[in-house]
């Protein structure tokens, strides 16, 4: 329970403040409280999942090495000579 030095709980302090407001301000306070409770009840959006490409293709076959890339480059450029 949240109490102050005077012994009043948060709910009691809120009630006292609300009673001292005008009727229109009390209506605004009520609407704000309803919006806050709806916001708490709403499902929170999930954080985006980051998927690394290497992780997706891991284990799908032999790894490509620098030598493999160099060999393919040589084959490709050999056609242009």
PDB file of N, CA and C in Angstrom:
ATOM      1  N   UNK A   1       0.838  -1.166   0.000  1.00  0.00           N
ATOM      2  CA  UNK A   1       0.000   0.000   0.000  1.00  0.00           C
ATOM      3  C   UNK A   1       0.888   1.235   0.000  1.00  0.00           C
ATOM      4  N   UNK A   2       0.577   2.212  -0.835  1.00  0.00           N
ATOM      5  CA  UNK A   2       1.359   3.429  -0.963  1.00  0.00           C
ATOM      6  C   UNK A   2       0.772   4.505  -0.055  1.00  0.00           C
ATOM      7  N   UNK A   3       1.491   4.856   1.016  1.00  0.00           N
ATOM      8  CA  UNK A   3       0.992   5.883   1.932  1.00  0.00           C
ATOM      9  C   UNK A   3       1.987   7.020   2.022  1.00  0.00           C
ATOM     10  N   UNK A   4       1.487   8.185   2.418  1.00  0.00           N
ATOM     11  CA  UNK A   4       2.340   9.359   2.594  1.00  0.00           C
ATOM     12  C   UNK A   4       2.577   9.571   4.077  1.00  0.00           C
ATOM     13  N   UNK A   5       3.245  10.683   4.407  1.00  0.00           N
ATOM     14  CA  UNK A   5       3.514  11.003   5.813  1.00  0.00           C
ATOM     15  C   UNK A   5       2.214  11.229   6.576  1.00  0.00           C
ATOM     16  N   UNK A   6       1.159  11.675   5.880  1.00  0.00           N
ATOM     17  CA  UNK A   6      -0.128  11.899   6.546  1.00  0.00           C
ATOM     18  C   UNK A   6      -0.909  10.604   6.695  1.00  0.00           C
ATOM     19  N   UNK A   7      -0.440   9.531   6.104  1.00  0.00           N
ATOM     20  CA  UNK A   7      -1.113   8.249   6.217  1.00  0.00           C
ATOM     21  C   UNK A   7      -2.143   8.005   5.132  1.00  0.00           C
ATOM     22  N   UNK A   8      -2.336   8.954   4.230  1.00  0.00           N
ATOM     23  CA  UNK A   8      -3.319   8.792   3.153  1.00  0.00           C
ATOM     24  C   UNK A   8      -2.731   7.932   2.046  1.00  0.00           C
ATOM     25  N   UNK A   9      -3.532   7.013   1.548  1.00  0.00           N
ATOM     26  CA  UNK A   9      -3.074   6.192   0.432  1.00  0.00           C
ATOM     27  C   UNK A   9      -3.188   6.998  -0.855  1.00  0.00           C
ATOM     28  N   UNK A  10      -2.580   6.497  -1.886  1.00  0.00           N
ATOM     29  CA  UNK A  10      -2.631   7.165  -3.181  1.00  0.00           C
ATOM     30  C   UNK A  10      -4.070   7.293  -3.664  1.00  0.00           C
ATOM     31  N   UNK A  11      -4.860   6.258  -3.479  1.00  0.00           N
ATOM     32  CA  UNK A  11      -6.263   6.293  -3.903  1.00  0.00           C
ATOM     33  C   UNK A  11      -7.039   7.365  -3.138  1.00  0.00           C
ATOM     34  N   UNK A  12      -6.755   7.486  -1.831  1.00  0.00           N
ATOM     35  CA  UNK A  12      -7.436   8.510  -1.030  1.00  0.00           C
ATOM     36  C   UNK A  12      -7.048   9.910  -1.482  1.00  0.00           C
ATOM     37  N   UNK A  13      -5.760  10.104  -1.750  1.00  0.00           N
ATOM     38  CA  UNK A  13      -5.291  11.417  -2.218  1.00  0.00           C
ATOM     39  C   UNK A  13      -5.904  11.759  -3.564  1.00  0.00           C
ATOM     40  N   UNK A  14      -5.994  10.774  -4.445  1.00  0.00           N
ATOM     41  CA  UNK A  14      -6.590  10.994  -5.758  1.00  0.00           C
ATOM     42  C   UNK A  14      -8.067  11.356  -5.622  1.00  0.00           C
ATOM     43  N   UNK A  15      -8.756  10.662  -4.732  1.00  0.00           N
ATOM     44  CA  UNK A  15     -10.184  10.935  -4.503  1.00  0.00           C
ATOM     45  C   UNK A  15     -10.382  12.361  -3.987  1.00  0.00           C
ATOM     46  N   UNK A  16      -9.540  12.788  -3.049  1.00  0.00           N
ATOM     47  CA  UNK A  16      -9.638  14.147  -2.505  1.00  0.00           C
ATOM     48  C   UNK A  16      -9.423  15.191  -3.597  1.00  0.00           C
ATOM     49  N   UNK A  17      -8.400  14.963  -4.416  1.00  0.00           N
ATOM     50  CA  UNK A  17      -8.122  15.910  -5.505  1.00  0.00           C
ATOM     51  C   UNK A  17      -9.270  15.941  -6.501  1.00  0.00           C
ATOM     52  N   UNK A  18      -9.809  14.779  -6.840  1.00  0.00           N
ATOM     53  CA  UNK A  18     -10.895  14.698  -7.819  1.00  0.00           C
ATOM     54  C   UNK A  18     -12.137  15.418  -7.309  1.00  0.00           C
ATOM     55  N   UNK A  19     -12.419  15.307  -6.013  1.00  0.00           N
ATOM     56  CA  UNK A  19     -13.600  15.959  -5.448  1.00  0.00           C
ATOM     57  C   UNK A  19     -13.470  17.477  -5.452  1.00  0.00           C
ATOM     58  N   UNK A  20     -12.236  17.977  -5.439  1.00  0.00           N
ATOM     59  CA  UNK A  20     -12.040  19.426  -5.437  1.00  0.00           C
ATOM     60  C   UNK A  20     -12.129  20.027  -6.844  1.00  0.00           C
ATOM     61  N   UNK A  21     -12.202  19.186  -7.866  1.00  0.00           N
ATOM     62  CA  UNK A  21     -12.288  19.664  -9.249  1.00  0.00           C
ATOM     63  C   UNK A  21     -13.723  20.022  -9.614  1.00  0.00           C
ATOM     64  N   UNK A  22     -13.843  20.836 -10.664  1.00  0.00           N
ATOM     65  CA  UNK A  22     -15.178  21.141 -11.188  1.00  0.00           C
ATOM     66  C   UNK A  22     -15.746  19.884 -11.839  1.00  0.00           C
ATOM     67  N   UNK A  23     -17.058  19.900 -12.096  1.00  0.00           N
ATOM     68  CA  UNK A  23     -17.698  18.718 -12.681  1.00  0.00           C
ATOM     69  C   UNK A  23     -17.129  18.411 -14.067  1.00  0.00           C
ATOM     70  N   UNK A  24     -16.851  19.449 -14.856  1.00  0.00           N
ATOM     71  CA  UNK A  24     -16.292  19.208 -16.197  1.00  0.00           C
ATOM     72  C   UNK A  24     -14.880  18.636 -16.103  1.00  0.00           C
ATOM     73  N   UNK A  25     -14.090  19.119 -15.127  1.00  0.00           N
ATOM     74  CA  UNK A  25     -12.744  18.574 -14.945  1.00  0.00           C
ATOM     75  C   UNK A  25     -12.802  17.143 -14.412  1.00  0.00           C
ATOM     76  N   UNK A  26     -13.785  16.842 -13.582  1.00  0.00           N
ATOM     77  CA  UNK A  26     -13.962  15.472 -13.108  1.00  0.00           C
ATOM     78  C   UNK A  26     -14.288  14.545 -14.273  1.00  0.00           C
ATOM     79  N   UNK A  27     -15.092  15.031 -15.223  1.00  0.00           N
ATOM     80  CA  UNK A  27     -15.423  14.228 -16.403  1.00  0.00           C
ATOM     81  C   UNK A  27     -14.166  13.965 -17.229  1.00  0.00           C
ATOM     82  N   UNK A  28     -13.332  15.009 -17.392  1.00  0.00           N
ATOM     83  CA  UNK A  28     -12.068  14.839 -18.121  1.00  0.00           C
ATOM     84  C   UNK A  28     -11.162  13.832 -17.417  1.00  0.00           C
ATOM     85  N   UNK A  29     -11.107  13.917 -16.097  1.00  0.00           N
ATOM     86  CA  UNK A  29     -10.288  12.984 -15.322  1.00  0.00           C
ATOM     87  C   UNK A  29     -10.779  11.550 -15.497  1.00  0.00           C
ATOM     88  N   UNK A  30     -12.089  11.379 -15.488  1.00  0.00           N
ATOM     89  CA  UNK A  30     -12.671  10.052 -15.684  1.00  0.00           C
ATOM     90  C   UNK A  30     -12.328   9.507 -17.070  1.00  0.00           C
ATOM     91  N   UNK A  31     -12.436  10.347 -18.102  1.00  0.00           N
ATOM     92  CA  UNK A  31     -12.097   9.914 -19.467  1.00  0.00           C
ATOM     93  C   UNK A  31     -10.626   9.542 -19.572  1.00  0.00           C
ATOM     94  N   UNK A  32      -9.769  10.327 -18.920  1.00  0.00           N
ATOM     95  CA  UNK A  32      -8.338  10.026 -18.931  1.00  0.00           C
ATOM     96  C   UNK A  32      -8.060   8.691 -18.245  1.00  0.00           C
ATOM     97  N   UNK A  33      -8.701   8.466 -17.113  1.00  0.00           N
ATOM     98  CA  UNK A  33      -8.508   7.201 -16.392  1.00  0.00           C
ATOM     99  C   UNK A  33      -8.968   6.017 -17.237  1.00  0.00           C
ATOM    100  N   UNK A  34     -10.077   6.185 -17.963  1.00  0.00           N
ATOM    101  CA  UNK A  34     -10.565   5.105 -18.828  1.00  0.00           C
ATOM    102  C   UNK A  34      -9.591   4.840 -19.968  1.00  0.00           C
ATOM    103  N   UNK A  35      -9.046   5.900 -20.566  1.00  0.00           N
ATOM    104  CA  UNK A  35      -8.064   5.712 -21.653  1.00  0.00           C
ATOM    105  C   UNK A  35      -6.814   5.019 -21.137  1.00  0.00           C
ATOM    106  N   UNK A  36      -6.374   5.395 -19.939  1.00  0.00           N
ATOM    107  CA  UNK A  36      -5.188   4.752 -19.365  1.00  0.00           C
ATOM    108  C   UNK A  36      -5.423   3.270 -19.106  1.00  0.00           C
ATOM    109  N   UNK A  37      -6.588   2.922 -18.598  1.00  0.00           N
ATOM    110  CA  UNK A  37      -6.855   1.504 -18.330  1.00  0.00           C
ATOM    111  C   UNK A  37      -6.988   0.716 -19.628  1.00  0.00           C
ATOM    112  N   UNK A  38      -7.517   1.340 -20.684  1.00  0.00           N
ATOM    113  CA  UNK A  38      -7.607   0.667 -21.985  1.00  0.00           C
ATOM    114  C   UNK A  38      -6.219   0.473 -22.579  1.00  0.00           C
ATOM    115  N   UNK A  39      -5.347   1.468 -22.407  1.00  0.00           N
ATOM    116  CA  UNK A  39      -3.986   1.366 -22.944  1.00  0.00           C
ATOM    117  C   UNK A  39      -3.223   0.239 -22.259  1.00  0.00           C
ATOM    118  N   UNK A  40      -3.438   0.054 -20.968  1.00  0.00           N
ATOM    119  CA  UNK A  40      -2.767  -1.033 -20.251  1.00  0.00           C
ATOM    120  C   UNK A  40      -3.293  -2.388 -20.688  1.00  0.00           C
ATOM    121  N   UNK A  41      -4.584  -2.452 -21.037  1.00  0.00           N
ATOM    122  CA  UNK A  41      -5.190  -3.724 -21.429  1.00  0.00           C
ATOM    123  C   UNK A  41      -4.849  -4.103 -22.865  1.00  0.00           C
ATOM    124  N   UNK A  42      -4.476  -3.120 -23.684  1.00  0.00           N
ATOM    125  CA  UNK A  42      -4.174  -3.390 -25.096  1.00  0.00           C
ATOM    126  C   UNK A  42      -2.905  -4.233 -25.193  1.00  0.00           C
ATOM    127  N   UNK A  43      -2.879  -5.182 -26.132  1.00  0.00           N
ATOM    128  CA  UNK A  43      -1.675  -6.003 -26.296  1.00  0.00           C
ATOM    129  C   UNK A  43      -0.511  -5.153 -26.799  1.00  0.00           C
ATOM    130  N   UNK A  44       0.633  -5.402 -26.251  1.00  0.00           N
ATOM    131  CA  UNK A  44       1.834  -4.671 -26.645  1.00  0.00           C
ATOM    132  C   UNK A  44       2.344  -5.239 -27.966  1.00  0.00           C
ATOM    133  N   UNK A  45       2.806  -4.363 -28.875  1.00  0.00           N
ATOM    134  CA  UNK A  45       3.337  -4.874 -30.146  1.00  0.00           C
ATOM    135  C   UNK A  45       4.623  -5.655 -29.906  1.00  0.00           C
ATOM    136  N   UNK A  46       4.767  -6.716 -30.657  1.00  0.00           N
ATOM    137  CA  UNK A  46       5.973  -7.529 -30.535  1.00  0.00           C
ATOM    138  C   UNK A  46       7.131  -6.797 -31.197  1.00  0.00           C
ATOM    139  N   UNK A  47       8.305  -7.010 -30.655  1.00  0.00           N
ATOM    140  CA  UNK A  47       9.486  -6.411 -31.252  1.00  0.00           C
ATOM    141  C   UNK A  47       9.812  -7.176 -32.527  1.00  0.00           C
ATOM    142  N   UNK A  48      10.290  -6.452 -33.544  1.00  0.00           N
ATOM    143  CA  UNK A  48      10.594  -7.139 -34.802  1.00  0.00           C
ATOM    144  C   UNK A  48      11.700  -8.174 -34.613  1.00  0.00           C
ATOM    145  N   UNK A  49      11.559  -9.262 -35.319  1.00  0.00           N
ATOM    146  CA  UNK A  49      12.543 -10.332 -35.253  1.00  0.00           C
ATOM    147  C   UNK A  49      13.577 -10.092 -36.342  1.00  0.00           C
ATOM    148  N   UNK A  50      14.822 -10.031 -35.940  1.00  0.00           N
ATOM    149  CA  UNK A  50      15.904  -9.819 -36.891  1.00  0.00           C
ATOM    150  C   UNK A  50      16.485 -11.180 -37.240  1.00  0.00           C
ATOM    151  N   UNK A  51      16.444 -11.510 -38.519  1.00  0.00           N
ATOM    152  CA  UNK A  51      16.967 -12.791 -38.978  1.00  0.00           C
ATOM    153  C   UNK A  51      18.163 -12.512 -39.881  1.00  0.00           C
ATOM    154  N   UNK A  52      19.259 -13.067 -39.544  1.00  0.00           N
ATOM    155  CA  UNK A  52      20.468 -12.901 -40.352  1.00  0.00           C
ATOM    156  C   UNK A  52      20.434 -13.915 -41.494  1.00  0.00           C
ATOM    157  N   UNK A  53      20.845 -13.477 -42.673  1.00  0.00           N
ATOM    158  CA  UNK A  53      20.809 -14.345 -43.843  1.00  0.00           C
ATOM    159  C   UNK A  53      21.706 -15.558 -43.636  1.00  0.00           C
ATOM    160  N   UNK A  54      22.870 -15.358 -43.074  1.00  0.00           N
ATOM    161  CA  UNK A  54      23.762 -16.500 -42.836  1.00  0.00           C
ATOM    162  C   UNK A  54      23.094 -17.522 -41.929  1.00  0.00           C
ATOM    163  N   UNK A  55      22.353 -17.043 -40.955  1.00  0.00           N
ATOM    164  CA  UNK A  55      21.655 -17.949 -40.053  1.00  0.00           C
ATOM    165  C   UNK A  55      20.563 -18.727 -40.755  1.00  0.00           C
ATOM    166  N   UNK A  56      19.923 -18.089 -41.733  1.00  0.00           N
ATOM    167  CA  UNK A  56      18.843 -18.759 -42.457  1.00  0.00           C
ATOM    168  C   UNK A  56      19.366 -19.884 -43.336  1.00  0.00           C
ATOM    169  N   UNK A  57      20.545 -19.679 -43.932  1.00  0.00           N
ATOM    170  CA  UNK A  57      21.051 -20.678 -44.876  1.00  0.00           C
ATOM    171  C   UNK A  57      22.077 -21.615 -44.242  1.00  0.00           C
ATOM    172  N   UNK A  58      22.325 -21.447 -42.958  1.00  0.00           N
ATOM    173  CA  UNK A  58      23.300 -22.306 -42.291  1.00  0.00           C
ATOM    174  C   UNK A  58      22.842 -23.755 -42.367  1.00  0.00           C
ATOM    175  N   UNK A  59      23.751 -24.623 -42.698  1.00  0.00           N
ATOM    176  CA  UNK A  59      23.448 -26.045 -42.742  1.00  0.00           C
ATOM    177  C   UNK A  59      22.709 -26.487 -43.988  1.00  0.00           C
ATOM    178  N   UNK A  60      22.607 -25.620 -44.983  1.00  0.00           N
ATOM    179  CA  UNK A  60      21.883 -25.988 -46.202  1.00  0.00           C
ATOM    180  C   UNK A  60      22.804 -26.563 -47.273  1.00  0.00           C
ATOM    181  N   UNK A  61      24.054 -26.661 -46.975  1.00  0.00           N
ATOM    182  CA  UNK A  61      24.967 -27.204 -47.963  1.00  0.00           C
ATOM    183  C   UNK A  61      26.383 -26.754 -47.649  1.00  0.00           C
ATOM    184  N   UNK A  62      27.287 -27.030 -48.579  1.00  0.00           N
ATOM    185  CA  UNK A  62      28.682 -26.661 -48.326  1.00  0.00           C
ATOM    186  C   UNK A  62      28.847 -25.143 -48.275  1.00  0.00           C
ATOM    187  N   UNK A  63      29.759 -24.703 -47.429  1.00  0.00           N
ATOM    188  CA  UNK A  63      30.048 -23.279 -47.335  1.00  0.00           C
ATOM    189  C   UNK A  63      30.823 -22.828 -48.562  1.00  0.00           C
ATOM    190  N   UNK A  64      30.591 -21.599 -48.971  1.00  0.00           N
ATOM    191  CA  UNK A  64      31.308 -21.027 -50.109  1.00  0.00           C
ATOM    192  C   UNK A  64      32.574 -20.390 -49.566  1.00  0.00           C
ATOM    193  N   UNK A  65      33.711 -20.777 -50.121  1.00  0.00           N
ATOM    194  CA  UNK A  65      34.994 -20.253 -49.664  1.00  0.00           C
ATOM    195  C   UNK A  65      35.484 -19.181 -50.623  1.00  0.00           C
ATOM    196  N   UNK A  66      36.502 -18.459 -50.203  1.00  0.00           N
ATOM    197  CA  UNK A  66      37.125 -17.444 -51.065  1.00  0.00           C
ATOM    198  C   UNK A  66      37.666 -18.086 -52.341  1.00  0.00           C
ATOM    199  N   UNK A  67      38.187 -19.299 -52.201  1.00  0.00           N
ATOM    200  CA  UNK A  67      38.725 -19.998 -53.369  1.00  0.00           C
ATOM    201  C   UNK A  67      37.620 -20.307 -54.375  1.00  0.00           C
ATOM    202  N   UNK A  68      36.447 -20.708 -53.873  1.00  0.00           N
ATOM    203  CA  UNK A  68      35.313 -20.982 -54.764  1.00  0.00           C
ATOM    204  C   UNK A  68      34.923 -19.728 -55.541  1.00  0.00           C
ATOM    205  N   UNK A  69      34.870 -18.611 -54.857  1.00  0.00           N
ATOM    206  CA  UNK A  69      34.496 -17.353 -55.510  1.00  0.00           C
ATOM    207  C   UNK A  69      35.535 -16.969 -56.554  1.00  0.00           C
ATOM    208  N   UNK A  70      36.796 -17.093 -56.210  1.00  0.00           N
ATOM    209  CA  UNK A  70      37.865 -16.748 -57.157  1.00  0.00           C
ATOM    210  C   UNK A  70      37.818 -17.645 -58.393  1.00  0.00           C
ATOM    211  N   UNK A  71      37.546 -18.919 -58.200  1.00  0.00           N
ATOM    212  CA  UNK A  71      37.455 -19.853 -59.326  1.00  0.00           C
ATOM    213  C   UNK A  71      36.314 -19.468 -60.268  1.00  0.00           C
ATOM    214  N   UNK A  72      35.169 -19.127 -59.707  1.00  0.00           N
ATOM    215  CA  UNK A  72      34.023 -18.742 -60.534  1.00  0.00           C
ATOM    216  C   UNK A  72      34.318 -17.441 -61.270  1.00  0.00           C
ATOM    217  N   UNK A  73      34.993 -16.500 -60.611  1.00  0.00           N
ATOM    218  CA  UNK A  73      35.373 -15.248 -61.282  1.00  0.00           C
ATOM    219  C   UNK A  73      36.259 -15.524 -62.493  1.00  0.00           C
ATOM    220  N   UNK A  74      37.233 -16.382 -62.305  1.00  0.00           N
ATOM    221  CA  UNK A  74      38.141 -16.697 -63.414  1.00  0.00           C
ATOM    222  C   UNK A  74      37.376 -17.313 -64.577  1.00  0.00           C
ATOM    223  N   UNK A  75      36.438 -18.216 -64.268  1.00  0.00           N
ATOM    224  CA  UNK A  75      35.639 -18.849 -65.323  1.00  0.00           C
ATOM    225  C   UNK A  75      34.781 -17.815 -66.055  1.00  0.00           C
ATOM    226  N   UNK A  76      34.201 -16.896 -65.321  1.00  0.00           N
ATOM    227  CA  UNK A  76      33.347 -15.881 -65.948  1.00  0.00           C
ATOM    228  C   UNK A  76      34.157 -14.948 -66.835  1.00  0.00           C
ATOM    229  N   UNK A  77      35.290 -14.467 -66.326  1.00  0.00           N
ATOM    230  CA  UNK A  77      36.090 -13.517 -67.096  1.00  0.00           C
ATOM    231  C   UNK A  77      36.793 -14.198 -68.271  1.00  0.00           C
ATOM    232  N   UNK A  78      36.991 -15.502 -68.196  1.00  0.00           N
ATOM    233  CA  UNK A  78      37.630 -16.210 -69.310  1.00  0.00           C
ATOM    234  C   UNK A  78      36.772 -16.118 -70.564  1.00  0.00           C
ATOM    235  N   UNK A  79      35.463 -16.014 -70.424  1.00  0.00           N
ATOM    236  CA  UNK A  79      34.564 -15.917 -71.571  1.00  0.00           C
ATOM    237  C   UNK A  79      34.657 -14.562 -72.261  1.00  0.00           C
ATOM    238  N   UNK A  80      35.144 -13.542 -71.559  1.00  0.00           N
ATOM    239  CA  UNK A  80      35.218 -12.200 -72.134  1.00  0.00           C
ATOM    240  C   UNK A  80      36.558 -11.903 -72.777  1.00  0.00           C
ATOM    241  N   UNK A  81      37.493 -12.812 -72.760  1.00  0.00           N
ATOM    242  CA  UNK A  81      38.822 -12.559 -73.334  1.00  0.00           C
ATOM    243  C   UNK A  81      38.898 -12.972 -74.755  1.00  0.00           C
TER     244      UNK A  81
END
